[in-house]
CSV table of C-alpha atoms in Angstrom, one decimal:
chain,number,residue,atom,x,y,z
F,1303,ASP,CA,0.0,0.0,0.0
F,1304,SER,CA,1.6,3.2,-1.2
F,1305,GLY,CA,-0.5,5.5,1.0
F,1306,VAL,CA,-2.0,7.3,-2.0
F,1307,THR,CA,-5.7,6.7,-2.4
F,1308,GLN,CA,-7.9,7.2,-5.5
F,1309,THR,CA,-11.6,7.1,-6.0
F,1310,PRO,CA,-13.5,5.7,-7.7
F,1311,LYS,CA,-11.7,2.5,-8.7
F,1312,HIS,CA,-13.8,2.0,-11.7
F,1313,LEU,CA,-15.9,4.4,-13.7
F,1314,ILE,CA,-18.2,3.7,-16.7
F,1315,THR,CA,-19.7,6.6,-18.5
F,1316,ALA,CA,-20.9,7.7,-21.9
F,1317,THR,CA,-19.3,9.9,-24.6
F,1318,GLY,CA,-19.9,13.6,-24.0
F,1319,GLN,CA,-20.2,13.3,-20.2
F,1320,ARG,CA,-18.0,14.8,-17.5
F,1321,VAL,CA,-16.3,12.9,-14.6
F,1322,THR,CA,-14.2,13.8,-11.6
F,1323,LEU,CA,-11.4,11.6,-10.3
F,1324,ARG,CA,-10.2,12.1,-6.8
F,1325,CYS,CA,-6.8,11.6,-5.2
F,1326,SER,CA,-5.5,11.9,-1.7
F,1327,PRO,CA,-1.7,12.0,-1.4
F,1328,ARG,CA,0.4,10.3,1.2
F,1329,SER,CA,0.4,12.1,4.5
F,1330,GLY,CA,2.7,15.0,4.4
F,1331,ASP,CA,3.3,15.0,0.6
F,1332,LEU,CA,2.9,18.3,-1.0
F,1333,SER,CA,3.2,17.3,-4.7
F,1334,VAL,CA,0.5,15.5,-6.6
F,1335,TYR,CA,0.9,14.2,-10.2
F,1336,TRP,CA,-1.6,12.8,-12.6
F,1337,TYR,CA,-0.9,10.3,-15.3
F,1338,GLN,CA,-2.9,8.5,-18.0
F,1339,GLN,CA,-2.1,5.0,-19.1
F,1340,SER,CA,-3.7,3.8,-22.3
F,1341,LEU,CA,-2.9,0.9,-24.6
F,1342,ASP,CA,-1.8,3.1,-27.5
F,1343,GLN,CA,-0.1,5.9,-25.7
F,1344,GLY,CA,1.5,4.1,-22.7
F,1345,LEU,CA,2.0,6.1,-19.5
F,1346,GLN,CA,1.7,9.8,-20.1
F,1347,PHE,CA,2.3,12.6,-17.5
F,1348,LEU,CA,-0.6,15.0,-17.4
F,1349,ILE,CA,0.0,17.6,-14.7
F,1350,GLN,CA,1.6,18.3,-11.4
F,1351,TYR,CA,0.4,20.4,-8.5
F,1352,TYR,CA,2.5,21.5,-5.6
F,1353,ASN,CA,0.9,22.8,-2.4
F,1354,GLY,CA,-2.2,24.0,-4.3
F,1355,GLU,CA,-0.4,25.5,-7.3
F,1356,GLU,CA,0.1,24.1,-10.8
F,1357,ARG,CA,3.9,23.3,-11.3
F,1358,ALA,CA,4.3,21.3,-14.4
F,1359,LYS,CA,2.1,20.4,-17.4
F,1360,GLY,CA,2.4,17.5,-19.8
F,1361,ASN,CA,0.2,16.1,-22.4
F,1362,ILE,CA,-3.0,17.2,-20.9
F,1363,LEU,CA,-5.9,18.0,-23.2
F,1364,GLU,CA,-7.9,21.2,-22.9
F,1365,ARG,CA,-11.0,19.2,-22.0
F,1366,PHE,CA,-9.1,18.0,-18.9
F,1367,SER,CA,-8.4,20.1,-15.8
F,1368,ALA,CA,-7.2,19.6,-12.3
F,1369,GLN,CA,-6.8,21.3,-9.0
F,1370,GLN,CA,-5.3,20.7,-5.6
F,1371,PHE,CA,-7.2,21.8,-2.6
F,1372,PRO,CA,-6.0,23.3,0.7
F,1373,ASP,CA,-6.1,19.9,2.3
F,1374,LEU,CA,-3.8,18.7,-0.5
F,1375,HIS,CA,-6.2,16.3,-2.1
F,1376,SER,CA,-6.5,16.7,-5.8
F,1377,GLU,CA,-9.2,16.2,-8.5
F,1378,LEU,CA,-8.9,15.6,-12.1
F,1379,ASN,CA,-11.9,16.7,-14.2
F,1380,LEU,CA,-12.5,15.1,-17.6
F,1381,SER,CA,-15.2,16.7,-19.8
F,1382,SER,CA,-16.7,16.1,-23.2
F,1383,LEU,CA,-15.5,12.5,-22.9
F,1384,GLU,CA,-14.5,10.6,-26.0
F,1385,LEU,CA,-14.0,6.9,-26.5
F,1386,GLY,CA,-10.3,7.5,-26.7
F,1387,ASP,CA,-10.3,8.8,-23.1
F,1388,SER,CA,-10.8,5.3,-21.8
F,1389,ALA,CA,-7.7,4.6,-19.8
F,1390,LEU,CA,-6.2,4.0,-16.4
F,1391,TYR,CA,-5.7,7.3,-14.6
F,1392,PHE,CA,-3.0,7.3,-11.9
F,1393,CYS,CA,-2.4,9.8,-9.2
F,1394,ALA,CA,1.0,9.9,-7.6
F,1395,SER,CA,2.5,12.0,-4.8
F,1396,SER,CA,5.9,13.0,-3.5
F,1397,ALA,CA,7.2,15.0,-0.6
F,1398,GLY,CA,7.7,18.1,-2.7
F,1399,LEU,CA,11.2,19.1,-1.7
F,1400,ARG,CA,13.2,21.7,-3.6
F,1401,ASP,CA,14.7,19.1,-6.0
F,1402,SER,CA,11.5,17.3,-6.7
F,1403,HIS,CA,12.9,15.4,-9.6
F,1404,GLN,CA,15.0,13.4,-7.2
F,1405,GLU,CA,12.0,12.3,-5.2
F,1406,THR,CA,10.3,9.0,-5.6
F,1407,GLN,CA,6.7,9.3,-6.7
F,1408,TYR,CA,4.3,6.9,-5.1
F,1409,PHE,CA,1.4,5.9,-7.1
F,1410,GLY,CA,-2.2,5.3,-6.1
F,1411,PRO,CA,-4.1,2.2,-7.3
F,1412,GLY,CA,-5.6,4.1,-10.3
F,1413,THR,CA,-9.1,4.8,-11.6
F,1414,ARG,CA,-10.1,2.7,-14.6
F,1415,LEU,CA,-12.3,4.8,-16.8
F,1416,LEU,CA,-14.4,3.3,-19.6
F,1417,VAL,CA,-16.2,5.6,-22.0
F,1418,LEU,CA,-18.9,3.9,-24.0
J,1255,ALA,CA,14.3,15.7,-26.3
J,1256,GLN,CA,14.2,13.4,-23.3
J,1257,LYS,CA,13.5,9.8,-24.0
J,1258,ILE,CA,13.4,6.4,-22.3
J,1259,THR,CA,13.8,3.3,-24.4
J,1260,GLN,CA,13.1,-0.3,-23.3
J,1261,THR,CA,13.9,-2.6,-26.1
J,1262,GLN,CA,12.6,-5.8,-24.6
J,1263,PRO,CA,8.8,-6.0,-25.0
J,1264,GLY,CA,8.7,-9.4,-23.3
J,1265,MET,CA,11.0,-11.8,-21.5
J,1266,PHE,CA,10.7,-15.3,-20.1
J,1267,VAL,CA,13.0,-16.4,-17.3
J,1268,GLN,CA,13.2,-19.6,-15.2
J,1269,GLU,CA,12.4,-19.2,-11.5
J,1270,LYS,CA,15.4,-18.5,-9.3
J,1271,GLU,CA,17.5,-17.2,-12.2
J,1272,ALA,CA,18.7,-13.6,-12.3
J,1273,VAL,CA,17.3,-11.4,-15.0
J,1274,THR,CA,18.4,-8.1,-16.4
J,1275,LEU,CA,15.8,-5.6,-17.9
J,1276,ASP,CA,17.3,-3.1,-20.3
J,1277,CYS,CA,16.7,0.6,-20.2
J,1278,THR,CA,18.5,3.4,-22.0
J,1279,TYR,CA,17.7,7.1,-21.7
J,1280,ASP,CA,18.5,10.3,-23.5
J,1281,THR,CA,18.7,13.7,-21.9
J,1282,SER,CA,20.9,16.8,-22.1
J,1283,ASP,CA,20.2,17.8,-18.5
J,1284,PRO,CA,23.0,16.9,-16.1
J,1285,SER,CA,20.5,16.4,-13.2
J,1286,TYR,CA,17.9,13.7,-13.4
J,1287,GLY,CA,16.5,10.7,-11.6
J,1288,LEU,CA,16.0,7.2,-12.9
J,1289,PHE,CA,13.3,4.9,-11.5
J,1290,TRP,CA,12.0,1.4,-12.0
J,1291,TYR,CA,8.4,0.6,-11.4
J,1292,LYS,CA,6.6,-2.8,-11.4
J,1293,GLN,CA,3.0,-3.1,-12.6
J,1294,PRO,CA,1.4,-6.5,-11.8
J,1295,SER,CA,-1.7,-7.6,-13.6
J,1296,SER,CA,-3.8,-6.0,-10.9
J,1297,GLY,CA,-2.7,-2.6,-12.3
J,1298,GLU,CA,-1.1,-0.8,-9.5
J,1299,MET,CA,2.3,0.9,-10.0
J,1300,ILE,CA,4.9,-0.2,-7.4
J,1301,PHE,CA,8.1,1.7,-6.9
J,1302,LEU,CA,11.2,-0.5,-6.9
J,1303,ILE,CA,14.4,1.5,-7.0
J,1304,TYR,CA,15.8,4.9,-7.7
J,1305,GLN,CA,19.1,6.2,-9.0
J,1306,GLY,CA,20.2,9.8,-9.0
J,1307,SER,CA,22.4,11.1,-11.8
J,1308,TYR,CA,25.0,12.2,-9.4
J,1309,ASP,CA,25.0,9.1,-7.3
J,1310,GLN,CA,28.4,7.4,-7.4
J,1311,GLN,CA,27.2,3.9,-6.5
J,1312,ASN,CA,24.6,1.7,-8.1
J,1313,ALA,CA,21.4,1.6,-6.2
J,1314,THR,CA,20.3,-1.6,-4.5
J,1315,GLU,CA,17.0,-2.5,-2.8
J,1316,GLY,CA,16.8,-6.1,-1.6
J,1317,ARG,CA,16.8,-8.4,-4.7
J,1318,TYR,CA,16.7,-5.4,-7.0
J,1319,SER,CA,19.8,-3.5,-8.2
J,1320,LEU,CA,20.2,-0.8,-10.8
J,1321,ASN,CA,23.2,-1.1,-13.1
J,1322,PHE,CA,23.8,2.6,-13.8
J,1323,GLN,CA,26.3,3.3,-16.7
J,1324,LYS,CA,26.2,7.1,-17.1
J,1325,ALA,CA,28.5,7.3,-20.1
J,1326,ARG,CA,26.3,4.8,-22.0
J,1327,LYS,CA,23.1,6.4,-20.6
J,1328,SER,CA,21.8,3.0,-19.5
J,1329,ALA,CA,20.0,2.1,-16.3
J,1330,ASN,CA,19.3,-1.6,-16.4
J,1331,LEU,CA,17.4,-3.3,-13.6
J,1332,VAL,CA,18.8,-6.6,-12.3
J,1333,ILE,CA,16.5,-8.9,-10.3
J,1334,SER,CA,18.4,-11.6,-8.5
J,1335,ALA,CA,16.8,-15.0,-7.7
J,1336,SER,CA,13.6,-14.4,-9.6
J,1337,GLN,CA,10.3,-15.5,-8.0
J,1338,LEU,CA,6.9,-16.3,-9.6
J,1339,GLY,CA,5.6,-13.1,-8.0
J,1340,ASP,CA,8.0,-11.1,-10.1
J,1341,SER,CA,5.9,-11.8,-13.2
J,1342,ALA,CA,4.7,-8.3,-14.2
J,1343,MET,CA,5.2,-5.3,-16.4
J,1344,TYR,CA,8.3,-3.3,-15.6
J,1345,PHE,CA,8.7,0.3,-16.5
J,1346,CYS,CA,11.9,2.4,-16.5
J,1347,ALA,CA,11.3,6.1,-15.9
J,1348,MET,CA,13.3,9.3,-15.8
J,1349,SER,CA,12.4,12.5,-13.9
J,1350,GLN,CA,13.4,15.9,-15.1
J,1351,PRO,CA,13.9,19.0,-12.9
J,1352,GLY,CA,11.9,22.1,-13.4
J,1353,TYR,CA,11.4,25.4,-11.9
J,1354,SER,CA,10.4,25.6,-8.2
J,1355,SER,CA,9.5,22.0,-7.3
J,1356,ALA,CA,8.3,21.2,-10.8
J,1357,SER,CA,9.0,17.7,-11.9
J,1358,LYS,CA,7.6,15.2,-14.3
J,1359,ILE,CA,8.4,11.6,-15.1
J,1360,ILE,CA,8.6,10.1,-18.6
J,1361,PHE,CA,8.2,6.4,-18.9
J,1362,GLY,CA,9.5,3.8,-21.2
J,1363,SER,CA,7.1,1.4,-23.0
J,1364,GLY,CA,7.7,-1.4,-20.5
J,1365,THR,CA,9.0,-5.0,-20.5
J,1366,ARG,CA,6.6,-7.8,-19.6
J,1367,LEU,CA,8.5,-10.3,-17.5
J,1368,SER,CA,7.2,-13.8,-17.1
J,1369,ILE,CA,8.7,-16.2,-14.6
J,1370,ARG,CA,8.5,-19.9,-15.4
J,1371,PRO,CA,8.2,-22.4,-12.5
């Protein structure tokens, strides 16, 4: 158990809908990261938040947005869903020290999203 | 551009044998971190081992060791005395520094390791 929690575990929805994925980082971790794992694209970094502020952005679509709240939990919002958005979405967290790239990122169990 | 390459899509190994999973990387940044993660069929991503670009010694964690050859830009994972529970997908990853606590990891395409009893 990494200490990172994600809800829900599974999500089935229809095209055009909007969903929210939730992540609680490990106790004390300030940085939260979101990743998408799909069969054709592999594991892709989406976005990082540090103590409530966006810090790094990857291949995140404009239809997707995220935020980190004062209690450090984070949400990833996916809107106008398409079939291709079906994937496993991971949240990870790290302590958030100055040299964050040297920190281990601990992953949550993931949310499996299926868009029909 | 930063890149991680895992050239072995799949490997079969006999139980109790040692196995080496290959990983090469490309970056122009002198400061980076290298990671290996294990993803069993259940889907979770499990951290195995970390190597910093300035670390002088190869990282070890139990049965896992990282063979870090900086000049060759390779970071191979060695699993000693493989067990049936080692059957999983293994990802090599590299983290890049950014401004003010920014960081992101790029992943290789993975190697599926299957351990034969």
